[in-house]
Structures are given as structure tokens and as C-alpha cells.
């Protein structure tokens, strides 16, 4: 087993004492090799786990992205999922993706002074390359959200080259960008504190206040982008992200298009 795994495990145990949160991470469920922390968190949430329960794993054997895509989760990364029980309409629950991405962006900038940006809908980039992805999944009954599982993956203490070659152009890690290992415990701790405070802000003051702050990191806005979904592809200027979480694109013929699901790549001339 890698040393990093051992360090992460020990630190996570110690971490709970020093964590300055009200509820997030008060209960931490640790695993060496989960299938997916989102799956474990959903099982726990279905059994009634408290809001704030966090599942952390040193590696994931079936880490997932959106649309069942594979999320590479080697040792050294920070892979975790938080159970939240917000009083939100089910249609609003996915907006917590922006809260999580903002928390990661603020944390990475604050701790490491890196060039951090957010990219619609769920990416956090360092020097223009994906370093973190967020996967929000929810369960609802009728018009009530019973829980949201917020899965966050940060490429921390492994070299970007540990990822498959096809990702090298668009993905990086903190270790590669900083040229050193980071203190994963501190990252986790600070990230949970920021996430809790942004989550509470979003419930108290509304999603718009979170979105406005998220946009301050969104350097892809007002640039030429390509947006793809499973069937189509559009090229245009990314104008704005709306309060419903959709992306407004000005297409090359001047028409406006609202996109609800997709992937953005920034086009460089
Ligand atoms: C995401 O999906 O970016 C969401 C990733 C969420 C991961 C966390 S880890 C804890 C929790 N447990 C889980 O099982 N998931 C969550 P999406 O936007 O669909 O991006 C997926 C795409 O990113 C893949 O198709 C690859 O192209 C790329 N990718 C895969 N692994 C990556 C990595 N480690 N770093 C950067 N890019 C990656």
C-alpha cells in the first residue's frame, strides 16, 4: 500500500477533532477502496444518515462522473461525498454543484495561491486544466428533496501523468502544479469549512449569491467555447450562467441558446 494512503487515513481520523464546522464532517465514514463514495453515501442516506455525514476513500474502484463516465481515482487524491438534506425543491438540488465548485476554487486559491477557475457546470481548473470534478446526486419524494449527495474529487498528491494519457492535455493535479505534495488533511479540513459556509449562505441568502461568487472564477465566460451534449455540439460565446444553472450561449449566427446539460471546452485561437 502507498504511504500516502496511510497518511490520509490517519489524518482523517485526527481531523475530526480539529474540524471547525457545525455539522459537515462531524461523522466521517472512511474506506480504503470504495467502489464510489457517492454510492456509499447514498446507501447511508437511504438508511437515514444525518446531514453532514461525509464518506472518504483513499481510492475508488468505480469512481463516477456525470452520465456514468469513469472518474479516475488513484491513491493520493481526495475523494469524498457529503450527505446534505437541504429544504430545496428537487429541481433546485443540482445547483449545489456550483456551491461545491466554488468551495473548492476558494480553497485552492486560498491555500496554494494557484490560478484557479471554474468551468460550467462542475469543473474546477488549475492553470486551465481540470483538477476537480463535482457530482451531485439526489433523491426526492414528490416535491421534497430527501437528500443530496455531493461528491467531490480533487487530484491532489499524485502526478497528472498517473492519469490515462488521453487526459494529460486537459487534466492536472495539485502535486504537478505545485511541484510538491500537499497536506491532504488541511485541504480536506479547509474545504469542508468553506463548503459548509457556502452551503449555509446558499440556503439563507439564495442561490444567486453563490452563483455570483462562482462567476468571479468563471474565466470561460465571454470567451469562444464549444459545448457538447450526448447528441449535439454548439460553438459560440459563453454569455452567462443563469439562476436556473443553465448556460447561455451566443451562437455564431447571433441566436441565443440555453443549454442545461453539456460539457464546455474553451476554444483558443
Ligand atoms: C465529473 O464528471 O467531473 C464528476 C467527478 C466527481 C468525482 C467524485 S470523487 C468522489 C465522488 N465519488 C464518485 O464516484 N464521484 C465523485 P464529468 O464532468 O462527467 O467528467 C468526467 C470526465 O473527466 C471523464 O470522462 C474524463 O474525461 C475526465 N476525468 C476522469 N477522471 C479524471 C480525473 N481524475 N481528473 C481530471 N479529469 C478526469
mmCIF file with all atom_site columns, N, CA and C in Angstrom, residues 199-236:
data_model
loop_
_atom_site.group_PDB
_atom_site.id
_atom_site.type_symbol
_atom_site.label_atom_id
_atom_site.label_alt_id
_atom_site.label_comp_id
_atom_site.label_asym_id
_atom_site.label_entity_id
_atom_site.label_seq_id
_atom_site.pdbx_PDB_ins_code
_atom_site.Cartn_x
_atom_site.Cartn_y
_atom_site.Cartn_z
_atom_site.occupancy
_atom_site.B_iso_or_equiv
_atom_site.pdbx_formal_charge
_atom_site.auth_seq_id
_atom_site.auth_comp_id
_atom_site.auth_asym_id
_atom_site.auth_atom_id
_atom_site.pdbx_PDB_model_num
ATOM 1   N N  . UNK A 1 199 ? -22.708 26.542 1.618   1.00 0.00 ? 199 UNK A N  1
ATOM 2   C CA . UNK A 1 199 ? -23.997 25.839 1.632   1.00 0.00 ? 199 UNK A CA 1
ATOM 3   C C  . UNK A 1 199 ? -25.015 26.625 2.475   1.00 0.00 ? 199 UNK A C  1
ATOM 4   N N  . UNK A 1 200 ? -24.590 27.043 3.666   1.00 0.00 ? 200 UNK A N  1
ATOM 5   C CA . UNK A 1 200 ? -25.500 27.791 4.539   1.00 0.00 ? 200 UNK A CA 1
ATOM 6   C C  . UNK A 1 200 ? -25.862 29.138 3.909   1.00 0.00 ? 200 UNK A C  1
ATOM 7   N N  . UNK A 1 201 ? -24.866 29.756 3.269   1.00 0.00 ? 201 UNK A N  1
ATOM 8   C CA . UNK A 1 201 ? -25.115 31.026 2.571   1.00 0.00 ? 201 UNK A CA 1
ATOM 9   C C  . UNK A 1 201 ? -26.170 30.826 1.476   1.00 0.00 ? 201 UNK A C  1
ATOM 10  N N  . UNK A 1 202 ? -26.045 29.715 0.760   1.00 0.00 ? 202 UNK A N  1
ATOM 11  C CA . UNK A 1 202 ? -26.981 29.485 -0.339  1.00 0.00 ? 202 UNK A CA 1
ATOM 12  C C  . UNK A 1 202 ? -28.400 29.249 0.195   1.00 0.00 ? 202 UNK A C  1
ATOM 13  N N  . UNK A 1 203 ? -28.535 28.598 1.354   1.00 0.00 ? 203 UNK A N  1
ATOM 14  C CA . UNK A 1 203 ? -29.875 28.373 1.915   1.00 0.00 ? 203 UNK A CA 1
ATOM 15  C C  . UNK A 1 203 ? -30.449 29.671 2.482   1.00 0.00 ? 203 UNK A C  1
ATOM 16  N N  . UNK A 1 204 ? -29.567 30.497 3.061   1.00 0.00 ? 204 UNK A N  1
ATOM 17  C CA . UNK A 1 204 ? -30.033 31.702 3.735   1.00 0.00 ? 204 UNK A CA 1
ATOM 18  C C  . UNK A 1 204 ? -30.274 32.855 2.755   1.00 0.00 ? 204 UNK A C  1
ATOM 19  N N  . UNK A 1 205 ? -29.284 33.069 1.889   1.00 0.00 ? 205 UNK A N  1
ATOM 20  C CA . UNK A 1 205 ? -29.360 34.260 1.028   1.00 0.00 ? 205 UNK A CA 1
ATOM 21  C C  . UNK A 1 205 ? -29.757 33.923 -0.404  1.00 0.00 ? 205 UNK A C  1
ATOM 22  N N  . UNK A 1 206 ? -29.872 32.640 -0.691  1.00 0.00 ? 206 UNK A N  1
ATOM 23  C CA . UNK A 1 206 ? -30.311 32.247 -2.027  1.00 0.00 ? 206 UNK A CA 1
ATOM 24  C C  . UNK A 1 206 ? -29.147 31.860 -2.930  1.00 0.00 ? 206 UNK A C  1
ATOM 25  N N  . UNK A 1 207 ? -29.498 31.084 -3.923  1.00 0.00 ? 207 UNK A N  1
ATOM 26  C CA . UNK A 1 207 ? -28.502 30.540 -4.831  1.00 0.00 ? 207 UNK A CA 1
ATOM 27  C C  . UNK A 1 207 ? -27.766 31.626 -5.610  1.00 0.00 ? 207 UNK A C  1
ATOM 28  N N  . UNK A 1 208 ? -28.477 32.719 -5.906  1.00 0.00 ? 208 UNK A N  1
ATOM 29  C CA . UNK A 1 208 ? -27.879 33.764 -6.734  1.00 0.00 ? 208 UNK A CA 1
ATOM 30  C C  . UNK A 1 208 ? -26.588 34.308 -6.117  1.00 0.00 ? 208 UNK A C  1
ATOM 31  N N  . UNK A 1 209 ? -26.560 34.422 -4.801  1.00 0.00 ? 209 UNK A N  1
ATOM 32  C CA . UNK A 1 209 ? -25.358 34.973 -4.161  1.00 0.00 ? 209 UNK A CA 1
ATOM 33  C C  . UNK A 1 209 ? -24.164 34.024 -4.360  1.00 0.00 ? 209 UNK A C  1
ATOM 34  N N  . UNK A 1 210 ? -24.450 32.719 -4.358  1.00 0.00 ? 210 UNK A N  1
ATOM 35  C CA . UNK A 1 210 ? -23.394 31.732 -4.600  1.00 0.00 ? 210 UNK A CA 1
ATOM 36  C C  . UNK A 1 210 ? -22.965 31.790 -6.065  1.00 0.00 ? 210 UNK A C  1
ATOM 37  N N  . UNK A 1 211 ? -23.953 31.851 -6.927  1.00 0.00 ? 211 UNK A N  1
ATOM 38  C CA . UNK A 1 211 ? -23.650 31.874 -8.361  1.00 0.00 ? 211 UNK A CA 1
ATOM 39  C C  . UNK A 1 211 ? -22.796 33.096 -8.729  1.00 0.00 ? 211 UNK A C  1
ATOM 40  N N  . UNK A 1 212 ? -23.128 34.251 -8.150  1.00 0.00 ? 212 UNK A N  1
ATOM 41  C CA . UNK A 1 212 ? -22.363 35.468 -8.453  1.00 0.00 ? 212 UNK A CA 1
ATOM 42  C C  . UNK A 1 212 ? -20.889 35.287 -8.064  1.00 0.00 ? 212 UNK A C  1
ATOM 43  N N  . UNK A 1 213 ? -20.663 34.652 -6.926  1.00 0.00 ? 213 UNK A N  1
ATOM 44  C CA . UNK A 1 213 ? -19.279 34.447 -6.491  1.00 0.00 ? 213 UNK A CA 1
ATOM 45  C C  . UNK A 1 213 ? -18.595 33.393 -7.371  1.00 0.00 ? 213 UNK A C  1
ATOM 46  N N  . UNK A 1 214 ? -19.348 32.355 -7.721  1.00 0.00 ? 214 UNK A N  1
ATOM 47  C CA . UNK A 1 214 ? -18.817 31.318 -8.629  1.00 0.00 ? 214 UNK A CA 1
ATOM 48  C C  . UNK A 1 214 ? -18.353 31.973 -9.938  1.00 0.00 ? 214 UNK A C  1
ATOM 49  N N  . UNK A 1 215 ? -19.131 32.958 -10.408 1.00 0.00 ? 215 UNK A N  1
ATOM 50  C CA . UNK A 1 215 ? -18.806 33.610 -11.688 1.00 0.00 ? 215 UNK A CA 1
ATOM 51  C C  . UNK A 1 215 ? -17.505 34.388 -11.621 1.00 0.00 ? 215 UNK A C  1
ATOM 52  N N  . UNK A 1 216 ? -17.111 34.812 -10.419 1.00 0.00 ? 216 UNK A N  1
ATOM 53  C CA . UNK A 1 216 ? -15.849 35.550 -10.329 1.00 0.00 ? 216 UNK A CA 1
ATOM 54  C C  . UNK A 1 216 ? -14.653 34.644 -10.662 1.00 0.00 ? 216 UNK A C  1
ATOM 55  N N  . UNK A 1 217 ? -14.874 33.327 -10.627 1.00 0.00 ? 217 UNK A N  1
ATOM 56  C CA . UNK A 1 217 ? -13.815 32.373 -11.014 1.00 0.00 ? 217 UNK A CA 1
ATOM 57  C C  . UNK A 1 217 ? -13.993 31.868 -12.451 1.00 0.00 ? 217 UNK A C  1
ATOM 58  N N  . UNK A 1 218 ? -15.118 32.233 -13.059 1.00 0.00 ? 218 UNK A N  1
ATOM 59  C CA . UNK A 1 218 ? -15.510 31.582 -14.327 1.00 0.00 ? 218 UNK A CA 1
ATOM 60  C C  . UNK A 1 218 ? -14.886 32.290 -15.527 1.00 0.00 ? 218 UNK A C  1
ATOM 61  N N  . UNK A 1 219 ? -13.616 32.054 -15.747 1.00 0.00 ? 219 UNK A N  1
ATOM 62  C CA . UNK A 1 219 ? -12.897 32.776 -16.806 1.00 0.00 ? 219 UNK A CA 1
ATOM 63  C C  . UNK A 1 219 ? -13.356 32.361 -18.211 1.00 0.00 ? 219 UNK A C  1
ATOM 64  N N  . UNK A 1 220 ? -14.102 31.258 -18.317 1.00 0.00 ? 220 UNK A N  1
ATOM 65  C CA . UNK A 1 220 ? -14.588 30.838 -19.641 1.00 0.00 ? 220 UNK A CA 1
ATOM 66  C C  . UNK A 1 220 ? -15.702 31.755 -20.139 1.00 0.00 ? 220 UNK A C  1
ATOM 67  N N  . UNK A 1 221 ? -16.325 32.501 -19.222 1.00 0.00 ? 221 UNK A N  1
ATOM 68  C CA . UNK A 1 221 ? -17.414 33.395 -19.644 1.00 0.00 ? 221 UNK A CA 1
ATOM 69  C C  . UNK A 1 221 ? -16.850 34.486 -20.548 1.00 0.00 ? 221 UNK A C  1
ATOM 70  N N  . UNK A 1 222 ? -17.623 34.846 -21.532 1.00 0.00 ? 222 UNK A N  1
ATOM 71  C CA . UNK A 1 222 ? -17.252 35.848 -22.543 1.00 0.00 ? 222 UNK A CA 1
ATOM 72  C C  . UNK A 1 222 ? -16.112 35.371 -23.450 1.00 0.00 ? 222 UNK A C  1
ATOM 73  N N  . UNK A 1 223 ? -15.876 34.070 -23.485 1.00 0.00 ? 223 UNK A N  1
ATOM 74  C CA . UNK A 1 223 ? -14.906 33.545 -24.459 1.00 0.00 ? 223 UNK A CA 1
ATOM 75  C C  . UNK A 1 223 ? -15.634 32.607 -25.427 1.00 0.00 ? 223 UNK A C  1
ATOM 76  N N  . UNK A 1 224 ? -14.923 32.280 -26.492 1.00 0.00 ? 224 UNK A N  1
ATOM 77  C CA . UNK A 1 224 ? -15.452 31.378 -27.522 1.00 0.00 ? 224 UNK A CA 1
ATOM 78  C C  . UNK A 1 224 ? -15.322 29.937 -27.014 1.00 0.00 ? 224 UNK A C  1
ATOM 79  N N  . UNK A 1 225 ? -16.434 29.218 -26.996 1.00 0.00 ? 225 UNK A N  1
ATOM 80  C CA . UNK A 1 225 ? -16.401 27.851 -26.475 1.00 0.00 ? 225 UNK A CA 1
ATOM 81  C C  . UNK A 1 225 ? -17.120 26.886 -27.405 1.00 0.00 ? 225 UNK A C  1
ATOM 82  N N  . UNK A 1 226 ? -16.812 25.611 -27.181 1.00 0.00 ? 226 UNK A N  1
ATOM 83  C CA . UNK A 1 226 ? -17.584 24.548 -27.836 1.00 0.00 ? 226 UNK A CA 1
ATOM 84  C C  . UNK A 1 226 ? -18.332 23.821 -26.729 1.00 0.00 ? 226 UNK A C  1
ATOM 85  N N  . UNK A 1 227 ? -19.630 23.641 -26.922 1.00 0.00 ? 227 UNK A N  1
ATOM 86  C CA . UNK A 1 227 ? -20.412 22.913 -25.924 1.00 0.00 ? 227 UNK A CA 1
ATOM 87  C C  . UNK A 1 227 ? -20.957 21.649 -26.580 1.00 0.00 ? 227 UNK A C  1
ATOM 88  N N  . UNK A 1 228 ? -20.756 20.522 -25.924 1.00 0.00 ? 228 UNK A N  1
ATOM 89  C CA . UNK A 1 228 ? -21.266 19.264 -26.483 1.00 0.00 ? 228 UNK A CA 1
ATOM 90  C C  . UNK A 1 228 ? -22.201 18.609 -25.479 1.00 0.00 ? 228 UNK A C  1
ATOM 91  N N  . UNK A 1 229 ? -23.255 18.002 -26.002 1.00 0.00 ? 229 UNK A N  1
ATOM 92  C CA . UNK A 1 229 ? -24.013 17.091 -25.150 1.00 0.00 ? 229 UNK A CA 1
ATOM 93  C C  . UNK A 1 229 ? -23.962 15.739 -25.854 1.00 0.00 ? 229 UNK A C  1
ATOM 94  N N  . UNK A 1 230 ? -24.793 14.806 -25.428 1.00 0.00 ? 230 UNK A N  1
ATOM 95  C CA . UNK A 1 230 ? -24.647 13.459 -25.983 1.00 0.00 ? 230 UNK A CA 1
ATOM 96  C C  . UNK A 1 230 ? -24.909 13.403 -27.493 1.00 0.00 ? 230 UNK A C  1
ATOM 97  N N  . UNK A 1 231 ? -25.713 14.345 -27.999 1.00 0.00 ? 231 UNK A N  1
ATOM 98  C CA . UNK A 1 231 ? -26.097 14.268 -29.406 1.00 0.00 ? 231 UNK A CA 1
ATOM 99  C C  . UNK A 1 231 ? -25.633 15.435 -30.252 1.00 0.00 ? 231 UNK A C  1
ATOM 100 N N  . UNK A 1 232 ? -25.392 16.585 -29.617 1.00 0.00 ? 232 UNK A N  1
ATOM 101 C CA . UNK A 1 232 ? -25.164 17.789 -30.414 1.00 0.00 ? 232 UNK A CA 1
ATOM 102 C C  . UNK A 1 232 ? -23.925 18.550 -29.974 1.00 0.00 ? 232 UNK A C  1
ATOM 103 N N  . UNK A 1 233 ? -23.555 19.504 -30.798 1.00 0.00 ? 233 UNK A N  1
ATOM 104 C CA . UNK A 1 233 ? -22.383 20.339 -30.487 1.00 0.00 ? 233 UNK A CA 1
ATOM 105 C C  . UNK A 1 233 ? -22.676 21.767 -30.956 1.00 0.00 ? 233 UNK A C  1
ATOM 106 N N  . UNK A 1 234 ? -22.345 22.745 -30.121 1.00 0.00 ? 234 UNK A N  1
ATOM 107 C CA . UNK A 1 234 ? -22.574 24.138 -30.474 1.00 0.00 ? 234 UNK A CA 1
ATOM 108 C C  . UNK A 1 234 ? -21.285 24.921 -30.259 1.00 0.00 ? 234 UNK A C  1
ATOM 109 N N  . UNK A 1 235 ? -21.060 25.927 -31.123 1.00 0.00 ? 235 UNK A N  1
ATOM 110 C CA . UNK A 1 235 ? -19.912 26.816 -30.932 1.00 0.00 ? 235 UNK A CA 1
ATOM 111 C C  . UNK A 1 235 ? -20.446 28.229 -30.776 1.00 0.00 ? 235 UNK A C  1
ATOM 112 N N  . UNK A 1 236 ? -19.910 28.961 -29.830 1.00 0.00 ? 236 UNK A N  1
ATOM 113 C CA . UNK A 1 236 ? -20.373 30.331 -29.633 1.00 0.00 ? 236 UNK A CA 1
ATOM 114 C C  . UNK A 1 236 ? -19.675 30.964 -28.453 1.00 0.00 ? 236 UNK A C  1
#
